[in-house]
Every structure is written in C-alpha cells, then in structure tokens.
Amino acid sequence: DVKVTQSSRYLVKRTGEKVFLECVQDMDHENMFWYRQDPGLGLRLIYFSYDVKMKEKGDIPEGYSVSREKKERFSLILESASTNQTSMYLCASRKGPRGRDTQYFGPGTRLTVL
Amino acid sequence: GQQLNQSPQSMFIQEGEDVSMNCTSSSIFNTWLWYKQEPGEGPVLLIALYKAGELTSNGRLTAQFGITRKDSFLNISASIPSDVGIYFCAGRYNNNDMRFGAGTRLTVKP
C-alpha cells in the first residue's frame, strides 16, 4: 500500500513565524504535490514537484516555498505565516506523469495561525 | 485555475436511500476521479474514469464519465451510516494538472 505521511496533524503558530510542513512518501513516486483545502473552495494547488530539486508553481504559490532535496520528501515552507494561511494542508504523491497513475493523499495538517 | 462545479454542496439522507452527485466543467478532461474524505483524514480514491462514456462501479458506488468529457456523476446506492463524509470530484487535463470540485458533504441518518 502507498503511504503518504505528514509530520503533524495539527499545528498552531503565530503570525510572522516560519513554518515547515513535511511530507514523506514510501513508494518511490516521482511527483509530489501540496494543496490547501478551505471550506467551499475545494483543493487548490500550491506547488508541485516532478523530480528531486524540481518544483513548479501551482495556482496559489504566493507566501509559500517548497523544497525537495530527496525523492521521498517534499517540504512546504511558510516564510512568515499570516492568519490567512490558516487552513488544512494536504500533501499528495503520484508515481509519474503517466495517464493512469493514481494520486494518493496524506492525512493532512490543520494549521492555525494566530 | 478553473475549479469544477460540484453539486449539491450537502445532502442529508436517510439510511437506505440512494444518493447522486455530479460535477461539471466548461473544459474537457481526460480523466475524472472521485474521492471520499472522512473527518481528519486525507481524500481516498473511490473510482477513476479514463474514457468518455465509461461507467464504473465499486461496490455500491457507480460513476460515469460524461460523453462530452465535461461532466461526471457519482451514485451511491442503499446508503449506510459509514458513507458519511465529503465526496470530491477531480478532473485532469494533462498529466499533472488536476482540478477539484468543492465537495459534497453527505450526512446519513440511521
């Protein structure tokens, strides 16, 4: 079974803090994704990575950066957290850019910025 | 980027009833996916559809890829309390560009 794990289920941070969200997958997947999920808006793509050290902006990259130093790990960084970044953050991974590869999600990190 | 139009936003049904939800888009997709998310968990894939007109079942769940490639529906037959959750549709244009509906929150009363 594919397993996507996220470092924290719940986080509370203060405005201006630097925040790291970690995601690890154990199936040697090439592609990894970070989404945020807000009520009524569904999932919106922040960044994705299709290989080590490669990254692409998604729909809402402002205020975020990412790091992929190893294939299994994809980190989302909030350089200076703001209250409008309070959200549920979901990491996902996918084997590769082939038509029928399934995208698997982690359990999510619920971040609250005070 | 464009998100999908998913309806209804929420449903309150009695155990044993059938459920239907759908997603529409103004653009064509090559793949339609349906996920279920339970409280505190990430979305789990229920059904994947890869061809226009395809009808696929997974137990009590049935989903179809619309022939126009711009819509999909999910049906749940004879609902049970553990069907509770949020159901998301997702469409993929190309290999890494996936769009999501806002979700249908399903409540099943015993």
CSV table of C-alpha atoms in Angstrom, one decimal:
chain,number,residue,atom,x,y,z
A,1,ASP,CA,0.0,0.0,0.0
A,2,VAL,CA,1.1,3.5,-0.8
A,3,LYS,CA,1.7,5.6,2.3
A,4,VAL,CA,1.9,9.4,2.4
A,5,THR,CA,2.7,10.8,5.8
A,6,GLN,CA,2.7,14.3,7.1
A,7,SER,CA,4.8,15.4,10.0
A,8,SER,CA,2.0,17.0,12.0
A,9,ARG,CA,-1.8,16.6,12.1
A,10,TYR,CA,-2.3,19.9,14.0
A,11,LEU,CA,-0.1,23.0,14.3
A,12,VAL,CA,-0.7,26.3,15.9
A,13,LYS,CA,1.7,29.1,15.0
A,14,ARG,CA,1.9,32.8,15.5
A,15,THR,CA,1.9,35.5,12.8
A,16,GLY,CA,5.4,36.0,11.4
A,17,GLU,CA,6.7,32.6,12.4
A,18,LYS,CA,8.5,30.4,9.8
A,19,VAL,CA,6.6,27.2,9.4
A,20,PHE,CA,7.7,23.9,7.9
A,21,LEU,CA,5.3,21.2,6.8
A,22,GLU,CA,6.9,17.9,5.9
A,23,CYS,CA,5.6,15.2,3.7
A,24,VAL,CA,7.1,11.8,3.1
A,25,GLN,CA,6.0,9.0,0.7
A,26,ASP,CA,7.4,5.5,0.7
A,27,MET,CA,6.6,4.3,-2.9
A,28,ASP,CA,9.4,6.0,-4.9
A,29,HIS,CA,6.9,8.3,-6.6
A,30,GLU,CA,8.3,11.0,-8.9
A,31,ASN,CA,5.6,13.5,-8.4
A,32,MET,CA,4.6,15.2,-5.2
A,33,PHE,CA,2.1,18.0,-4.5
A,34,TRP,CA,1.0,20.4,-1.9
A,35,TYR,CA,-2.6,21.6,-1.7
A,36,ARG,CA,-4.6,23.7,0.7
A,37,GLN,CA,-8.2,22.9,1.5
A,38,ASP,CA,-10.7,25.6,2.5
A,39,PRO,CA,-14.5,25.2,3.0
A,40,GLY,CA,-16.3,25.9,-0.2
A,41,LEU,CA,-13.2,26.2,-2.2
A,42,GLY,CA,-12.1,22.6,-2.6
A,43,LEU,CA,-8.4,21.8,-3.0
A,44,ARG,CA,-6.1,24.3,-4.5
A,45,LEU,CA,-2.7,23.5,-5.7
A,46,ILE,CA,0.2,25.5,-4.1
A,47,TYR,CA,3.3,23.8,-5.6
A,48,PHE,CA,4.2,20.5,-7.1
A,49,SER,CA,7.5,18.7,-7.9
A,50,TYR,CA,8.1,16.2,-10.6
A,51,ASP,CA,11.6,15.3,-9.5
A,52,VAL,CA,14.3,15.9,-6.9
A,53,LYS,CA,15.2,19.6,-6.7
A,54,MET,CA,12.5,20.4,-9.3
A,55,LYS,CA,9.4,22.5,-8.4
A,56,GLU,CA,6.6,24.2,-10.3
A,57,LYS,CA,4.2,26.8,-9.0
A,58,GLY,CA,0.6,25.8,-8.7
A,59,ASP,CA,-2.4,28.1,-8.6
A,60,ILE,CA,-1.7,29.9,-5.3
A,61,PRO,CA,2.1,29.9,-4.6
A,62,GLU,CA,2.3,33.3,-3.0
A,63,GLY,CA,3.5,33.2,0.5
A,64,TYR,CA,4.8,29.7,0.2
A,65,SER,CA,8.0,28.0,-0.9
A,66,VAL,CA,8.9,24.3,-1.2
A,67,SER,CA,12.0,22.1,-1.0
A,68,ARG,CA,12.6,18.6,-2.5
A,69,GLU,CA,16.1,17.5,-1.6
A,70,LYS,CA,15.2,13.8,-1.6
A,71,LYS,CA,12.8,11.9,-3.8
A,72,GLU,CA,10.7,10.8,-0.8
A,73,ARG,CA,10.4,14.1,0.9
A,74,PHE,CA,8.6,17.3,-0.1
A,75,SER,CA,8.5,20.2,2.3
A,76,LEU,CA,6.2,23.2,2.3
A,77,ILE,CA,7.6,26.4,3.9
A,78,LEU,CA,5.7,29.4,5.1
A,79,GLU,CA,8.4,32.1,5.3
A,80,SER,CA,6.3,34.4,7.5
A,81,ALA,CA,3.0,32.9,8.5
A,82,SER,CA,-0.1,35.0,8.2
A,83,THR,CA,-3.6,34.5,9.5
A,84,ASN,CA,-5.0,34.0,6.0
A,85,GLN,CA,-2.8,30.9,5.8
A,86,THR,CA,-4.9,29.2,8.4
A,87,SER,CA,-6.1,26.1,6.5
A,88,MET,CA,-5.9,22.4,6.0
A,89,TYR,CA,-2.8,21.4,4.1
A,90,LEU,CA,-2.7,18.2,2.1
A,91,CYS,CA,0.3,16.5,0.5
A,92,ALA,CA,-0.1,14.1,-2.3
A,93,SER,CA,2.1,11.9,-4.4
A,94,ARG,CA,1.9,10.1,-7.8
A,95,LYS,CA,4.1,7.6,-9.5
A,96,GLY,CA,4.8,9.7,-12.6
A,97,PRO,CA,3.4,11.6,-15.5
A,98,ARG,CA,1.5,8.6,-17.0
A,99,GLY,CA,-2.1,8.8,-17.8
A,100,ARG,CA,-3.5,6.2,-15.3
A,101,ASP,CA,-1.3,6.8,-12.3
A,102,THR,CA,-3.3,7.4,-9.2
A,103,GLN,CA,-2.7,10.4,-6.8
A,104,TYR,CA,-2.5,9.4,-3.2
A,105,PHE,CA,-3.1,11.9,-0.3
A,106,GLY,CA,-1.6,12.2,3.2
A,107,PRO,CA,-3.9,12.7,6.2
A,108,GLY,CA,-3.5,16.5,6.2
A,109,THR,CA,-2.1,19.1,8.6
A,110,ARG,CA,-4.5,21.5,10.1
A,111,LEU,CA,-2.6,24.8,10.6
A,112,THR,CA,-3.9,27.6,12.7
A,113,VAL,CA,-2.0,31.0,12.6
A,114,LEU,CA,-2.9,33.3,15.4
B,1,GLY,CA,-7.0,28.0,-12.4
B,2,GLN,CA,-10.6,26.8,-13.0
B,3,GLN,CA,-12.2,24.6,-10.4
B,4,LEU,CA,-15.1,22.3,-11.1
B,5,ASN,CA,-18.7,22.9,-10.3
B,6,GLN,CA,-19.9,20.2,-7.9
B,7,SER,CA,-23.4,19.8,-6.7
B,8,PRO,CA,-25.1,19.5,-4.3
B,9,GLN,CA,-23.0,21.2,-1.7
B,10,SER,CA,-24.5,19.0,1.0
B,11,MET,CA,-27.1,16.2,1.4
B,12,PHE,CA,-29.0,14.9,4.4
B,13,ILE,CA,-30.5,11.5,3.7
B,14,GLN,CA,-32.0,8.5,5.5
B,15,GLU,CA,-30.1,5.3,5.7
B,16,GLY,CA,-31.1,3.1,2.7
B,17,GLU,CA,-31.7,5.9,0.3
B,18,ASP,CA,-29.8,6.3,-2.9
B,19,VAL,CA,-27.5,9.4,-3.5
B,20,SER,CA,-26.5,11.2,-6.6
B,21,MET,CA,-24.0,14.0,-7.0
B,22,ASN,CA,-22.3,15.5,-10.1
B,23,CYS,CA,-19.5,17.7,-11.4
B,24,THR,CA,-19.4,19.9,-14.4
B,25,SER,CA,-16.8,21.9,-16.2
B,26,SER,CA,-16.6,24.3,-19.1
B,27,SER,CA,-13.4,22.5,-20.2
B,28,ILE,CA,-12.7,19.0,-21.3
B,29,PHE,CA,-10.9,16.5,-19.1
B,30,ASN,CA,-9.1,13.3,-20.0
B,31,THR,CA,-9.6,11.7,-16.5
B,32,TRP,CA,-12.3,12.0,-13.9
B,33,LEU,CA,-11.7,10.9,-10.3
B,34,TRP,CA,-13.9,10.6,-7.3
B,35,TYR,CA,-12.5,10.8,-3.8
B,36,LYS,CA,-14.0,10.5,-0.3
B,37,GLN,CA,-12.7,12.4,2.7
B,38,GLU,CA,-13.6,11.5,6.3
B,39,PRO,CA,-13.1,13.9,9.2
B,40,GLY,CA,-9.5,14.5,10.0
B,41,GLU,CA,-8.2,12.4,7.1
B,42,GLY,CA,-7.0,13.0,3.5
B,43,PRO,CA,-9.0,12.1,0.5
B,44,VAL,CA,-9.1,8.5,-0.6
B,45,LEU,CA,-9.7,7.5,-4.2
B,46,LEU,CA,-13.0,5.7,-4.8
B,47,ILE,CA,-13.3,5.5,-8.6
B,48,ALA,CA,-11.2,6.6,-11.6
B,49,LEU,CA,-12.6,7.1,-15.1
B,50,TYR,CA,-10.4,7.3,-18.2
B,51,LYS,CA,-12.8,7.2,-21.2
B,52,ALA,CA,-15.8,9.3,-22.3
B,53,GLY,CA,-18.9,7.3,-21.6
B,54,GLU,CA,-17.2,4.9,-19.2
B,55,LEU,CA,-19.4,3.6,-16.4
B,56,THR,CA,-17.5,2.1,-13.5
B,57,SER,CA,-18.7,0.5,-10.2
B,58,ASN,CA,-17.0,0.0,-6.9
B,59,GLY,CA,-19.4,-1.9,-4.6
B,60,ARG,CA,-22.4,0.3,-4.0
B,61,LEU,CA,-20.7,3.2,-5.8
B,62,THR,CA,-21.2,3.9,-9.6
B,63,ALA,CA,-19.6,6.7,-11.5
B,64,GLN,CA,-19.8,7.8,-15.1
B,65,PHE,CA,-17.5,9.9,-17.4
B,66,GLY,CA,-19.8,12.1,-19.4
B,67,ILE,CA,-19.7,11.7,-23.2
B,68,THR,CA,-19.0,15.4,-23.6
B,69,ARG,CA,-15.9,14.9,-21.3
B,70,LYS,CA,-17.1,17.9,-19.3
B,71,ASP,CA,-19.0,16.2,-16.6
B,72,SER,CA,-19.2,13.2,-14.3
B,73,PHE,CA,-21.6,11.8,-11.7
B,74,LEU,CA,-21.3,9.5,-8.7
B,75,ASN,CA,-24.2,7.4,-7.4
B,76,ILE,CA,-24.3,5.6,-4.0
B,77,SER,CA,-27.0,3.0,-3.6
B,78,ALA,CA,-28.6,1.9,-0.4
B,79,SER,CA,-26.6,4.4,1.8
B,80,ILE,CA,-25.3,3.3,5.2
B,81,PRO,CA,-24.0,5.4,8.1
B,82,SER,CA,-20.4,4.9,7.2
B,83,ASP,CA,-20.9,6.6,3.9
B,84,VAL,CA,-20.8,9.9,5.8
B,85,GLY,CA,-18.1,12.2,4.6
B,86,ILE,CA,-17.2,14.7,1.9
B,87,TYR,CA,-17.1,13.5,-1.7
B,88,PHE,CA,-14.8,15.3,-4.1
B,89,CYS,CA,-14.7,15.1,-7.9
B,90,ALA,CA,-11.4,15.8,-9.7
B,91,GLY,CA,-10.6,16.2,-13.3
B,92,ARG,CA,-7.3,16.0,-15.0
B,93,TYR,CA,-6.4,18.0,-18.2
B,94,ASN,CA,-3.0,16.6,-18.7
B,95,ASN,CA,-0.7,14.6,-16.6
B,96,ASN,CA,-0.1,16.9,-13.7
B,97,ASP,CA,-2.9,19.5,-13.9
B,98,MET,CA,-5.8,18.3,-11.7
B,99,ARG,CA,-8.8,20.4,-10.7
B,100,PHE,CA,-11.2,19.7,-7.8
B,101,GLY,CA,-14.8,20.3,-7.0
B,102,ALA,CA,-15.6,22.0,-3.7
B,103,GLY,CA,-17.1,18.8,-2.4
B,104,THR,CA,-20.5,17.3,-1.4
B,105,ARG,CA,-20.9,16.8,2.3
B,106,LEU,CA,-23.0,13.7,2.9
B,107,THR,CA,-24.9,13.0,6.2
B,108,VAL,CA,-26.7,9.7,6.6
B,109,LYS,CA,-29.3,9.4,9.3
B,110,PRO,CA,-29.7,5.9,10.8
